[in-house]
């Protein structure tokens, strides 16, 4: 039997989120080794060097790496066709409208269609003119969570029988033992001047993240406690956060991964109050670091967190305050959440994500 060739669209562009880029890098690093019977062509604007003999890096031009432009839509298909792959995996929503070969397509979520007012006016037309046609013509659409399957049919008209749910993984860098957690907690507290217990939110500040619910719940706490919010702060959060509360609001701005891990290690609790998530990878990363997690009762956060997280109705400020109060005052419960979280994340590894993806390739190439 002839060796089958899979092209990986591994372009990494400024429009892609950190999570999307992580997905691409983690799979590109694993798939050739996991599927030795196939040959891989890795198309990228970054040198994602292949570590196995069955993978070859294929550079793309800056024009091809520009999402939505002429290069992506007209030059790139010719380059892909010349590679002669049996199957193309478009690893993000940015893809040529007319694929030159059979393809599978990863769509992490449809937040741009569910909440279009939160994004540039250019985004909905791109989904209508490009993402929809690519998804409907795909042999399979890969998505992170079961709750996204209905969205794919509702917003893009994708037949649910062609959707494959492939959960994401957690990098080993986020896995800390107790000694590592304590040491990182001491270091980050000293550097940021955190003298009180602190609640952590890690993520962007778009409206669907529902940060004001978190700020108000924190302000209602009676026990002394700081609130740490990463990434660039919005004026609304900053203004509200500096009103009377049980401690100090810290807006860190953008931080690197190592500082994020240390904040997870040192926090009394991490909160994800979002009204909508594609997967909730940050919750898993927090639990891997030993942070007790409190999440809004939205479908994907419940799906990912399982019974290892405390939950609250998304806009119920008193309920979130009660959940945080319990974690701050009941060390036995907090330790139970840490243990449950570490057990939960063992079900989410990038090796498992890569193996499930490889099985889809095999299925599509039969």
Tab-separated table of C-alpha atoms in Angstrom:
chain	number	residue	atom	x	y	z
A	1	UNK	CA	0.000	0.000	0.000
A	2	UNK	CA	1.300	3.464	-0.953
A	3	UNK	CA	2.378	5.814	1.809
A	4	UNK	CA	-0.347	8.382	2.482
A	5	UNK	CA	0.593	12.043	2.686
A	6	UNK	CA	-1.033	14.535	5.070
A	7	UNK	CA	-0.452	18.281	4.743
A	8	UNK	CA	-0.604	20.229	8.001
A	9	UNK	CA	-1.614	23.864	7.602
A	10	UNK	CA	0.539	25.081	10.482
A	11	UNK	CA	0.670	28.796	9.677
A	12	UNK	CA	1.009	30.916	12.827
A	13	UNK	CA	-0.305	34.446	12.400
A	14	UNK	CA	-0.943	37.492	14.542
A	15	UNK	CA	-4.719	36.993	14.274
A	16	UNK	CA	-4.469	33.637	16.034
A	17	UNK	CA	-4.926	33.435	19.793
A	18	UNK	CA	-2.274	31.963	22.071
A	19	UNK	CA	-4.446	28.869	22.469
A	20	UNK	CA	-4.746	28.360	18.705
A	21	UNK	CA	-0.978	28.598	18.290
A	22	UNK	CA	-0.414	26.170	21.163
A	23	UNK	CA	-2.740	23.666	19.475
A	24	UNK	CA	-0.784	23.880	16.215
A	25	UNK	CA	2.633	23.552	17.841
A	26	UNK	CA	1.647	20.678	20.127
A	27	UNK	CA	0.130	18.605	17.311
A	28	UNK	CA	2.907	19.304	14.810
A	29	UNK	CA	5.428	18.137	17.416
A	30	UNK	CA	3.591	14.836	17.976
A	31	UNK	CA	1.716	13.673	14.884
A	32	UNK	CA	4.641	12.446	12.722
A	33	UNK	CA	5.914	10.266	15.566
A	34	UNK	CA	2.451	8.955	16.449
A	35	UNK	CA	1.626	8.124	12.806
A	36	UNK	CA	4.859	6.659	11.371
A	37	UNK	CA	2.996	5.043	8.465
A	38	UNK	CA	2.108	8.473	7.012
A	39	UNK	CA	4.240	11.249	5.585
A	40	UNK	CA	3.654	14.833	6.724
A	41	UNK	CA	4.179	18.134	4.929
A	42	UNK	CA	4.282	20.946	7.493
A	43	UNK	CA	3.330	24.254	5.864
A	44	UNK	CA	4.250	27.180	8.092
A	45	UNK	CA	5.736	30.653	8.259
A	46	UNK	CA	7.734	29.543	11.317
A	47	UNK	CA	10.369	26.850	11.151
A	48	UNK	CA	8.560	24.056	12.961
A	49	UNK	CA	11.445	21.672	12.496
A	50	UNK	CA	10.447	18.060	11.971
A	51	UNK	CA	12.033	15.605	14.398
A	52	UNK	CA	11.238	12.469	12.380
A	53	UNK	CA	12.140	11.296	8.888
A	54	UNK	CA	8.487	11.141	7.799
A	55	UNK	CA	7.931	14.903	8.153
A	56	UNK	CA	9.156	17.814	6.041
A	57	UNK	CA	8.899	21.545	6.718
A	58	UNK	CA	7.525	23.569	3.786
A	59	UNK	CA	7.957	27.351	4.205
A	60	UNK	CA	5.189	29.716	3.145
A	61	UNK	CA	5.573	33.360	2.174
A	62	UNK	CA	4.435	36.278	4.357
A	63	UNK	CA	1.596	36.891	1.890
A	64	UNK	CA	0.334	33.324	2.305
A	65	UNK	CA	0.562	33.660	6.090
A	66	UNK	CA	-1.659	36.755	6.068
A	67	UNK	CA	-5.167	35.633	7.014
A	68	UNK	CA	-7.947	36.488	4.587
A	69	UNK	CA	-5.669	37.980	1.949
A	70	UNK	CA	-4.996	37.212	-1.709
A	71	UNK	CA	-2.064	34.976	-0.825
A	72	UNK	CA	-4.118	32.755	1.472
A	73	UNK	CA	-7.063	32.462	-0.875
A	74	UNK	CA	-5.341	32.149	-4.271
A	75	UNK	CA	-1.574	31.529	-3.952
A	76	UNK	CA	-1.691	29.036	-1.082
A	77	UNK	CA	-4.073	26.570	-2.792
A	78	UNK	CA	-1.613	26.263	-5.703
A	79	UNK	CA	1.230	25.589	-3.273
A	80	UNK	CA	-0.822	22.944	-1.478
A	81	UNK	CA	-1.850	21.309	-4.746
A	82	UNK	CA	1.801	21.045	-5.756
A	83	UNK	CA	2.579	19.107	-2.586
A	84	UNK	CA	0.364	16.234	-3.697
A	85	UNK	CA	-1.076	15.453	-0.265
A	86	UNK	CA	-3.910	12.958	0.089
A	87	UNK	CA	-5.436	14.976	2.934
A	88	UNK	CA	-5.010	18.517	4.251
A	89	UNK	CA	-5.623	19.457	7.870
A	90	UNK	CA	-6.474	23.136	8.237
A	91	UNK	CA	-5.516	23.577	11.877
A	92	UNK	CA	-7.266	26.912	12.429
A	93	UNK	CA	-10.301	28.679	10.959
A	94	UNK	CA	-8.026	30.575	8.547
A	95	UNK	CA	-8.056	28.546	5.342
A	96	UNK	CA	-8.531	28.860	1.567
A	97	UNK	CA	-12.211	28.920	0.648
A	98	UNK	CA	-11.600	26.367	-2.104
A	99	UNK	CA	-9.383	23.589	-0.837
A	100	UNK	CA	-7.344	21.908	-3.584
A	101	UNK	CA	-7.590	18.488	-1.899
A	102	UNK	CA	-9.752	16.578	0.535
A	103	UNK	CA	-9.484	18.196	3.936
A	104	UNK	CA	-10.352	18.139	7.618
A	105	UNK	CA	-10.862	21.399	9.483
A	106	UNK	CA	-10.402	22.465	13.098
A	107	UNK	CA	-12.881	24.992	14.537
A	108	UNK	CA	-12.279	25.572	18.241
A	109	UNK	CA	-15.433	27.628	18.839
A	110	UNK	CA	-17.913	29.991	17.203
A	111	UNK	CA	-17.764	32.881	19.625
A	112	UNK	CA	-17.346	35.303	16.710
A	113	UNK	CA	-20.810	34.341	15.487
A	114	UNK	CA	-22.462	34.035	18.882
A	115	UNK	CA	-21.189	37.442	20.030
A	116	UNK	CA	-20.374	39.353	16.822
A	117	UNK	CA	-20.574	42.784	18.463
A	118	UNK	CA	-17.484	41.974	20.542
A	119	UNK	CA	-15.260	41.697	17.472
A	120	UNK	CA	-14.297	43.592	14.329
A	121	UNK	CA	-17.032	44.073	11.731
A	122	UNK	CA	-14.789	42.146	9.299
A	123	UNK	CA	-15.101	38.871	11.198
A	124	UNK	CA	-18.719	37.760	10.470
A	125	UNK	CA	-18.278	38.152	6.668
A	126	UNK	CA	-15.110	36.025	6.840
A	127	UNK	CA	-17.016	33.290	8.644
A	128	UNK	CA	-19.867	33.505	6.151
A	129	UNK	CA	-17.710	33.606	3.008
A	130	UNK	CA	-14.796	31.372	4.048
A	131	UNK	CA	-15.277	29.395	7.266
A	132	UNK	CA	-18.778	28.165	6.400
A	133	UNK	CA	-17.897	26.807	2.930
A	134	UNK	CA	-14.655	25.208	4.174
A	135	UNK	CA	-16.510	23.530	7.058
A	136	UNK	CA	-19.372	22.238	4.905
A	137	UNK	CA	-16.983	20.751	2.323
A	138	UNK	CA	-14.686	19.148	4.911
A	139	UNK	CA	-14.609	15.400	5.312
A	140	UNK	CA	-14.571	16.033	9.055
A	141	UNK	CA	-14.697	19.067	11.325
A	142	UNK	CA	-12.688	18.776	14.540
A	143	UNK	CA	-13.814	20.701	17.603
A	144	UNK	CA	-12.754	20.751	21.246
A	145	UNK	CA	-16.005	20.174	23.130
A	146	UNK	CA	-19.287	18.322	22.633
A	147	UNK	CA	-21.328	21.443	23.330
A	148	UNK	CA	-19.909	23.104	20.179
A	149	UNK	CA	-21.380	20.468	17.860
A	150	UNK	CA	-24.853	22.055	17.876
A	151	UNK	CA	-23.319	25.496	17.235
A	152	UNK	CA	-21.570	24.172	14.129
A	153	UNK	CA	-24.877	23.016	12.702
A	154	UNK	CA	-26.801	26.109	13.788
A	155	UNK	CA	-24.383	28.789	12.581
A	156	UNK	CA	-22.533	27.076	9.718
A	157	UNK	CA	-24.885	24.324	8.554
A	158	UNK	CA	-22.383	21.539	9.265
A	159	UNK	CA	-23.831	18.025	9.325
A	160	UNK	CA	-23.345	16.785	12.892
A	161	UNK	CA	-22.376	13.321	11.646
A	162	UNK	CA	-19.171	14.814	10.243
A	163	UNK	CA	-18.113	16.521	13.475
A	164	UNK	CA	-15.462	14.871	15.641
A	165	UNK	CA	-14.909	16.025	19.233
A	166	UNK	CA	-11.224	16.031	20.174
A	167	UNK	CA	-10.476	17.580	23.605
A	168	UNK	CA	-7.312	19.618	24.023
A	169	UNK	CA	-4.419	18.812	26.329
A	170	UNK	CA	-2.408	20.456	29.079
A	171	UNK	CA	1.310	21.077	28.683
A	172	UNK	CA	3.552	19.273	31.135
A	173	UNK	CA	4.989	22.667	32.124
A	174	UNK	CA	1.812	23.301	34.141
A	175	UNK	CA	2.152	20.158	36.262
A	176	UNK	CA	3.593	21.003	39.679
A	177	UNK	CA	4.144	18.895	42.763
A	178	UNK	CA	3.465	20.355	46.225
A	179	UNK	CA	7.041	21.513	46.792
A	180	UNK	CA	7.198	23.270	43.419
A	181	UNK	CA	3.832	24.900	44.057
A	182	UNK	CA	4.920	26.298	47.408
A	183	UNK	CA	8.229	27.625	46.060
A	184	UNK	CA	6.594	29.339	43.087
A	185	UNK	CA	3.926	30.832	45.343
A	186	UNK	CA	6.558	32.378	47.628
A	187	UNK	CA	8.487	33.819	44.685
A	188	UNK	CA	5.549	35.438	42.891
A	189	UNK	CA	4.090	36.830	46.122
A	190	UNK	CA	7.364	38.526	46.940
A	191	UNK	CA	7.830	39.966	43.459
A	192	UNK	CA	4.284	41.349	43.110
A	193	UNK	CA	3.890	42.412	46.728
A	194	UNK	CA	1.005	40.035	47.435
A	195	UNK	CA	0.764	39.869	51.228
A	196	UNK	CA	-2.853	38.648	51.438
A	197	UNK	CA	-4.474	35.545	49.932
A	198	UNK	CA	-5.493	36.305	46.352
A	199	UNK	CA	-8.107	35.310	43.802
A	200	UNK	CA	-6.841	34.987	40.215
A	201	UNK	CA	-8.448	35.593	36.846
A	202	UNK	CA	-6.241	34.797	33.829
A	203	UNK	CA	-7.501	35.747	30.384
A	204	UNK	CA	-8.666	38.562	28.153
A	205	UNK	CA	-11.200	41.213	29.109
A	206	UNK	CA	-13.807	40.908	26.362
A	207	UNK	CA	-17.424	41.434	27.503
A	208	UNK	CA	-18.327	37.731	27.364
A	209	UNK	CA	-15.662	37.058	30.015
A	210	UNK	CA	-18.110	38.558	32.538
A	211	UNK	CA	-15.392	40.110	34.681
A	212	UNK	CA	-17.678	42.539	36.490
A	213	UNK	CA	-19.434	39.594	38.155
A	214	UNK	CA	-16.068	38.500	39.536
A	215	UNK	CA	-15.121	42.010	40.686
A	216	UNK	CA	-18.422	42.496	42.509
A	217	UNK	CA	-18.227	39.058	44.134
A	218	UNK	CA	-14.701	39.820	45.335
A	219	UNK	CA	-15.803	43.194	46.735
A	220	UNK	CA	-18.489	41.403	48.773
A	221	UNK	CA	-15.985	39.099	50.499
A	222	UNK	CA	-15.472	39.680	54.215
A	223	UNK	CA	-12.096	37.975	54.566
A	224	UNK	CA	-9.008	40.019	53.549
A	225	UNK	CA	-8.205	39.007	49.990
A	226	UNK	CA	-6.631	40.566	46.862
A	227	UNK	CA	-7.821	40.136	43.282
A	228	UNK	CA	-5.246	39.583	40.525
A	229	UNK	CA	-6.342	40.023	36.900
A	230	UNK	CA	-3.888	39.329	34.075
A	231	UNK	CA	-3.590	40.894	30.629
A	232	UNK	CA	-4.421	44.490	29.799
A	233	UNK	CA	-7.159	45.889	32.024
A	234	UNK	CA	-10.355	47.487	30.779
A	235	UNK	CA	-11.331	50.834	32.287
A	236	UNK	CA	-14.610	49.447	33.630
A	237	UNK	CA	-12.893	46.681	35.576
A	238	UNK	CA	-10.173	49.001	36.843
A	239	UNK	CA	-12.596	51.718	37.969
A	240	UNK	CA	-14.945	49.264	39.704
A	241	UNK	CA	-12.087	47.315	41.252
A	242	UNK	CA	-10.671	50.317	43.062
A	243	UNK	CA	-13.880	50.862	45.010
A	244	UNK	CA	-14.074	49.488	48.541
A	245	UNK	CA	-13.172	45.814	48.720
A	246	UNK	CA	-11.488	43.265	50.994
A	247	UNK	CA	-8.039	43.971	49.587
A	248	UNK	CA	-6.184	45.363	46.589
A	249	UNK	CA	-6.853	44.937	42.870
A	250	UNK	CA	-3.735	44.013	40.883
A	251	UNK	CA	-3.827	44.398	37.082
A	252	UNK	CA	-0.658	42.686	35.880
A	253	UNK	CA	-0.909	43.366	32.166
A	254	UNK	CA	0.506	40.720	29.838
A	255	UNK	CA	2.616	38.111	31.625
A	256	UNK	CA	4.740	35.207	30.423
A	257	UNK	CA	3.887	31.554	30.918
A	258	UNK	CA	6.252	31.077	33.857
A	259	UNK	CA	4.665	33.942	35.792
A	260	UNK	CA	1.215	32.582	34.960
A	261	UNK	CA	2.190	29.181	36.363
A	262	UNK	CA	3.466	30.862	39.529
A	263	UNK	CA	0.229	32.826	39.947
A	264	UNK	CA	-1.798	29.639	39.568
A	265	UNK	CA	0.455	27.981	42.143
A	266	UNK	CA	0.020	30.790	44.650
A	267	UNK	CA	-3.652	31.700	44.364
A	268	UNK	CA	-6.338	30.761	46.866
A	269	UNK	CA	-8.653	30.170	43.908
A	270	UNK	CA	-8.821	30.821	40.189
A	271	UNK	CA	-12.134	31.962	38.709
A	272	UNK	CA	-13.462	31.603	35.168
A	273	UNK	CA	-16.737	33.598	35.087
A	274	UNK	CA	-17.106	33.496	31.297
A	275	UNK	CA	-20.521	33.412	29.639
A	276	UNK	CA	-19.056	31.392	26.757
A	277	UNK	CA	-15.869	29.430	26.128
A	278	UNK	CA	-14.690	27.235	23.306
A	279	UNK	CA	-12.946	24.842	25.666
A	280	UNK	CA	-11.685	26.398	28.901
A	281	UNK	CA	-8.055	25.326	28.673
A	282	UNK	CA	-7.090	27.889	31.307
A	283	UNK	CA	-9.174	25.992	33.873
A	284	UNK	CA	-7.260	22.783	33.199
A	285	UNK	CA	-3.918	24.591	33.319
A	286	UNK	CA	-4.860	26.121	36.670
A	287	UNK	CA	-5.879	22.760	38.135
A	288	UNK	CA	-2.642	21.181	36.895
A	289	UNK	CA	-0.769	23.788	38.956
A	290	UNK	CA	-2.810	22.910	42.039
A	291	UNK	CA	-5.212	25.858	41.994
A	292	UNK	CA	-8.791	25.308	43.230
A	293	UNK	CA	-11.087	26.405	40.394
A	294	UNK	CA	-14.472	28.125	40.440
A	295	UNK	CA	-16.270	28.297	37.085
A	296	UNK	CA	-19.498	29.676	35.713
A	297	UNK	CA	-22.184	27.115	34.925
A	298	UNK	CA	-21.747	27.358	31.163
A	299	UNK	CA	-21.772	24.141	29.121
A	300	UNK	CA	-18.124	23.807	28.145
A	301	UNK	CA	-16.763	24.803	31.568
A	302	UNK	CA	-18.962	22.170	33.200
A	303	UNK	CA	-17.883	19.651	30.546
A	304	UNK	CA	-14.189	20.323	31.101
A	305	UNK	CA	-14.212	20.861	34.872
A	306	UNK	CA	-16.435	17.904	35.718
A	307	UNK	CA	-16.758	17.309	39.462
A	308	UNK	CA	-13.348	18.859	40.182
A	309	UNK	CA	-14.554	22.478	40.156
A	310	UNK	CA	-16.923	24.598	42.228
A	311	UNK	CA	-19.589	26.324	40.140
A	312	UNK	CA	-22.004	29.264	40.171
A	313	UNK	CA	-24.748	30.627	37.866
A	314	UNK	CA	-22.898	33.024	35.507
A	315	UNK	CA	-24.444	36.306	36.695
A	316	UNK	CA	-25.141	35.348	40.323
A	317	UNK	CA	-22.763	37.548	42.326
A	318	UNK	CA	-23.804	36.244	45.793
A	319	UNK	CA	-23.330	32.637	44.652
A	320	UNK	CA	-19.788	33.368	43.494
A	321	UNK	CA	-19.066	35.202	46.747
A	322	UNK	CA	-20.238	32.145	48.705
A	323	UNK	CA	-18.062	29.811	46.622
A	324	UNK	CA	-14.992	31.988	47.158
A	325	UNK	CA	-15.719	32.374	50.869
A	326	UNK	CA	-15.781	28.608	51.293
A	327	UNK	CA	-12.432	28.154	49.540
A	328	UNK	CA	-10.873	30.927	51.612
A	329	UNK	CA	-12.205	29.666	54.943
A	330	UNK	CA	-12.296	25.873	54.562
A	331	UNK	CA	-8.795	24.519	53.974
A	332	UNK	CA	-10.053	20.927	53.864
A	333	UNK	CA	-12.406	21.795	51.004
A	334	UNK	CA	-9.678	23.754	49.208
A	335	UNK	CA	-7.306	20.797	49.463
A	336	UNK	CA	-10.023	18.462	48.167
A	337	UNK	CA	-10.446	20.739	45.129
A	338	UNK	CA	-6.689	20.723	44.506
A	339	UNK	CA	-6.599	16.933	44.605
A	340	UNK	CA	-9.669	16.537	42.398
A	341	UNK	CA	-8.289	19.041	39.903
A	342	UNK	CA	-4.998	17.201	39.549
A	343	UNK	CA	-6.837	13.943	38.969
A	344	UNK	CA	-9.112	15.589	36.408
A	345	UNK	CA	-6.323	17.013	34.240
A	346	UNK	CA	-4.774	13.576	33.795
A	347	UNK	CA	-7.575	12.898	31.288
A	348	UNK	CA	-6.430	15.811	29.090
A	349	UNK	CA	-3.026	15.344	27.443
A	350	UNK	CA	-1.633	16.544	24.124
A	351	UNK	CA	-0.582	12.968	23.339
A	352	UNK	CA	-4.237	11.933	23.602
A	353	UNK	CA	-5.262	14.870	21.401
A	354	UNK	CA	-2.702	13.872	18.779
A	355	UNK	CA	-3.728	10.195	18.836
A	356	UNK	CA	-7.402	11.067	18.408
A	357	UNK	CA	-6.499	13.376	15.525
A	358	UNK	CA	-4.414	10.634	13.913
A	359	UNK	CA	-7.367	8.247	14.144
A	360	UNK	CA	-9.459	10.787	12.224
A	361	UNK	CA	-6.820	10.929	9.468
A	362	UNK	CA	-6.897	7.150	9.190
A	363	UNK	CA	-10.703	7.171	9.074
A	364	UNK	CA	-10.786	9.800	6.326
A	365	UNK	CA	-8.132	8.050	4.207
A	366	UNK	CA	-9.694	4.602	4.170
